[in-house]
Amino acid sequence: MDDQIHPNYKPAAYLIFAAIAVDLINGFIQKGTNPDFDMVTLAEVSLMFLTFGYFAFIGKDWIKWVILLATILTIFPIVAALNQKANQLNILYISQFFSSLLKFSSFIILSLVPKKN
């Protein structure tokens, strides 16, 4: 079955896993600066994207739409951050933007896979 999986699925899964690592690092930094930060929510979202990465890794073609929807939903805090002045943006917003960029890049790579007949 491995020979039937398009080669784009594995790099897309690796991008998702890299985005999870960025999110986890961001969460631990934020927990140190903000004691009200909820680590349970971070763990749940990370596990959700880990599941998405697994499905991308095994070559499920429907996962690209799920990744797109989840990425769009996680972009809302970044849009709220854009209302601040550029010199007030901190490393947390920049890393969150980078994580979203990685997730969206995985969607683009998955979109380049031709449809199965």
mmCIF file of C-alpha atoms in Angstrom:
data_model
loop_
_atom_site.group_PDB
_atom_site.id
_atom_site.type_symbol
_atom_site.label_atom_id
_atom_site.label_comp_id
_atom_site.label_asym_id
_atom_site.label_seq_id
_atom_site.Cartn_x
_atom_site.Cartn_y
_atom_site.Cartn_z
ATOM 1 C CA MET A 1 0.000 0.000 0.000
ATOM 2 C CA ASP A 2 2.958 2.338 0.533
ATOM 3 C CA ASP A 3 3.696 2.357 -3.190
ATOM 4 C CA GLN A 4 0.217 3.767 -3.899
ATOM 5 C CA ILE A 5 0.716 6.847 -1.706
ATOM 6 C CA HIS A 6 1.691 9.973 -3.626
ATOM 7 C CA PRO A 7 5.086 11.361 -2.524
ATOM 8 C CA ASN A 8 3.544 14.717 -1.496
ATOM 9 C CA TYR A 9 1.709 13.220 1.474
ATOM 10 C CA LYS A 10 4.775 12.587 3.618
ATOM 11 C CA PRO A 11 6.309 16.108 3.311
ATOM 12 C CA ALA A 12 2.883 17.562 4.084
ATOM 13 C CA ALA A 13 2.671 15.381 7.190
ATOM 14 C CA TYR A 14 6.156 16.488 8.235
ATOM 15 C CA LEU A 15 5.099 20.145 7.870
ATOM 16 C CA ILE A 16 2.125 19.458 10.135
ATOM 17 C CA PHE A 17 4.403 17.788 12.692
ATOM 18 C CA ALA A 18 6.762 20.793 12.536
ATOM 19 C CA ALA A 19 3.795 23.119 13.122
ATOM 20 C CA ILE A 20 2.872 21.059 16.193
ATOM 21 C CA ALA A 21 6.406 21.463 17.529
ATOM 22 C CA VAL A 22 6.213 25.239 17.012
ATOM 23 C CA ASP A 23 2.833 25.331 18.763
ATOM 24 C CA LEU A 24 4.133 23.324 21.726
ATOM 25 C CA ILE A 25 7.194 25.542 22.119
ATOM 26 C CA ASN A 26 4.937 28.580 21.853
ATOM 27 C CA GLY A 27 2.638 27.106 24.526
ATOM 28 C CA PHE A 28 5.444 26.438 26.988
ATOM 29 C CA ILE A 29 6.798 29.959 26.506
ATOM 30 C CA GLN A 30 3.329 31.400 26.965
ATOM 31 C CA LYS A 31 2.736 29.295 30.105
ATOM 32 C CA GLY A 32 5.871 30.808 31.614
ATOM 33 C CA THR A 33 4.749 34.376 30.925
ATOM 34 C CA ASN A 34 1.002 33.948 31.461
ATOM 35 C CA PRO A 35 -0.079 31.711 34.371
ATOM 36 C CA ASP A 36 -3.674 31.720 33.102
ATOM 37 C CA PHE A 37 -2.696 29.941 29.879
ATOM 38 C CA ASP A 38 -4.538 26.634 29.509
ATOM 39 C CA MET A 39 -2.136 23.796 28.683
ATOM 40 C CA VAL A 40 -5.016 21.327 28.318
ATOM 41 C CA THR A 41 -6.331 23.205 25.295
ATOM 42 C CA LEU A 42 -2.835 23.258 23.811
ATOM 43 C CA ALA A 43 -2.548 19.504 24.295
ATOM 44 C CA GLU A 44 -5.962 18.876 22.713
ATOM 45 C CA VAL A 45 -5.203 21.003 19.660
ATOM 46 C CA SER A 46 -1.776 19.422 19.308
ATOM 47 C CA LEU A 47 -3.279 15.932 19.442
ATOM 48 C CA MET A 48 -5.879 16.969 16.881
ATOM 49 C CA PHE A 49 -3.202 18.149 14.452
ATOM 50 C CA LEU A 50 -1.115 15.063 15.238
ATOM 51 C CA THR A 51 -4.071 12.983 14.079
ATOM 52 C CA PHE A 52 -4.307 15.110 10.928
ATOM 53 C CA GLY A 53 -0.612 14.551 10.313
ATOM 54 C CA TYR A 54 -1.061 10.811 10.714
ATOM 55 C CA PHE A 55 -3.877 10.750 8.163
ATOM 56 C CA ALA A 56 -1.758 12.807 5.764
ATOM 57 C CA PHE A 57 1.158 10.434 6.348
ATOM 58 C CA ILE A 58 -0.899 7.383 5.391
ATOM 59 C CA GLY A 59 -2.247 9.149 2.294
ATOM 60 C CA LYS A 60 -5.882 10.020 2.995
ATOM 61 C CA ASP A 61 -6.931 12.501 0.325
ATOM 62 C CA TRP A 62 -9.797 14.087 2.291
ATOM 63 C CA ILE A 63 -7.468 15.342 5.027
ATOM 64 C CA LYS A 64 -6.460 18.420 3.023
ATOM 65 C CA TRP A 65 -9.925 19.922 3.473
ATOM 66 C CA VAL A 66 -9.919 19.195 7.195
ATOM 67 C CA ILE A 67 -6.472 20.791 7.511
ATOM 68 C CA LEU A 68 -7.667 23.855 5.597
ATOM 69 C CA LEU A 69 -10.699 24.276 7.859
ATOM 70 C CA ALA A 70 -8.684 23.808 11.053
ATOM 71 C CA THR A 71 -5.984 26.194 9.839
ATOM 72 C CA ILE A 72 -8.542 28.869 9.013
ATOM 73 C CA LEU A 73 -10.032 28.506 12.492
ATOM 74 C CA THR A 74 -6.611 28.847 14.133
ATOM 75 C CA ILE A 75 -5.811 32.010 12.175
ATOM 76 C CA PHE A 76 -8.349 34.151 14.070
ATOM 77 C CA PRO A 77 -5.963 35.002 16.951
ATOM 78 C CA ILE A 78 -3.394 36.116 14.389
ATOM 79 C CA VAL A 79 -5.915 38.435 12.759
ATOM 80 C CA ALA A 80 -6.651 39.938 16.173
ATOM 81 C CA ALA A 81 -2.928 40.488 16.685
ATOM 82 C CA LEU A 82 -2.684 42.453 13.458
ATOM 83 C CA ASN A 83 -4.672 45.260 15.082
ATOM 84 C CA GLN A 84 -1.623 46.018 17.245
ATOM 85 C CA LYS A 85 1.260 48.168 16.176
ATOM 86 C CA ALA A 86 4.151 46.268 14.622
ATOM 87 C CA ASN A 87 6.531 47.110 17.457
ATOM 88 C CA GLN A 88 4.080 45.619 19.996
ATOM 89 C CA LEU A 89 3.944 42.198 18.302
ATOM 90 C CA ASN A 90 5.911 39.679 20.301
ATOM 91 C CA ILE A 91 7.509 36.340 19.523
ATOM 92 C CA LEU A 92 4.328 34.444 20.416
ATOM 93 C CA TYR A 93 2.337 35.990 17.583
ATOM 94 C CA ILE A 94 5.207 35.529 15.159
ATOM 95 C CA SER A 95 5.554 31.845 16.054
ATOM 96 C CA GLN A 96 1.804 31.362 15.781
ATOM 97 C CA PHE A 97 1.905 32.945 12.327
ATOM 98 C CA PHE A 98 4.782 30.638 11.364
ATOM 99 C CA SER A 99 2.823 27.610 12.598
ATOM 100 C CA SER A 100 -0.203 28.627 10.526
ATOM 101 C CA LEU A 101 2.058 29.153 7.532
ATOM 102 C CA LEU A 102 3.402 25.601 7.932
ATOM 103 C CA LYS A 103 -0.133 24.191 8.161
ATOM 104 C CA PHE A 104 -1.290 26.121 5.118
ATOM 105 C CA SER A 105 1.826 24.995 3.227
ATOM 106 C CA SER A 106 0.880 21.398 3.958
ATOM 107 C CA PHE A 107 -2.565 22.084 2.473
ATOM 108 C CA ILE A 108 -0.939 23.486 -0.663
ATOM 109 C CA ILE A 109 1.337 20.462 -0.994
ATOM 110 C CA LEU A 110 -1.656 18.136 -0.534
ATOM 111 C CA SER A 111 -3.602 20.120 -3.146
ATOM 112 C CA LEU A 112 -0.870 19.386 -5.713
ATOM 113 C CA VAL A 113 -1.641 15.661 -5.508
ATOM 114 C CA PRO A 114 -3.656 14.598 -8.563
ATOM 115 C CA LYS A 115 -7.117 13.161 -7.953
ATOM 116 C CA LYS A 116 -7.496 9.394 -7.928
ATOM 117 C CA ASN A 117 -9.668 7.897 -10.624
#
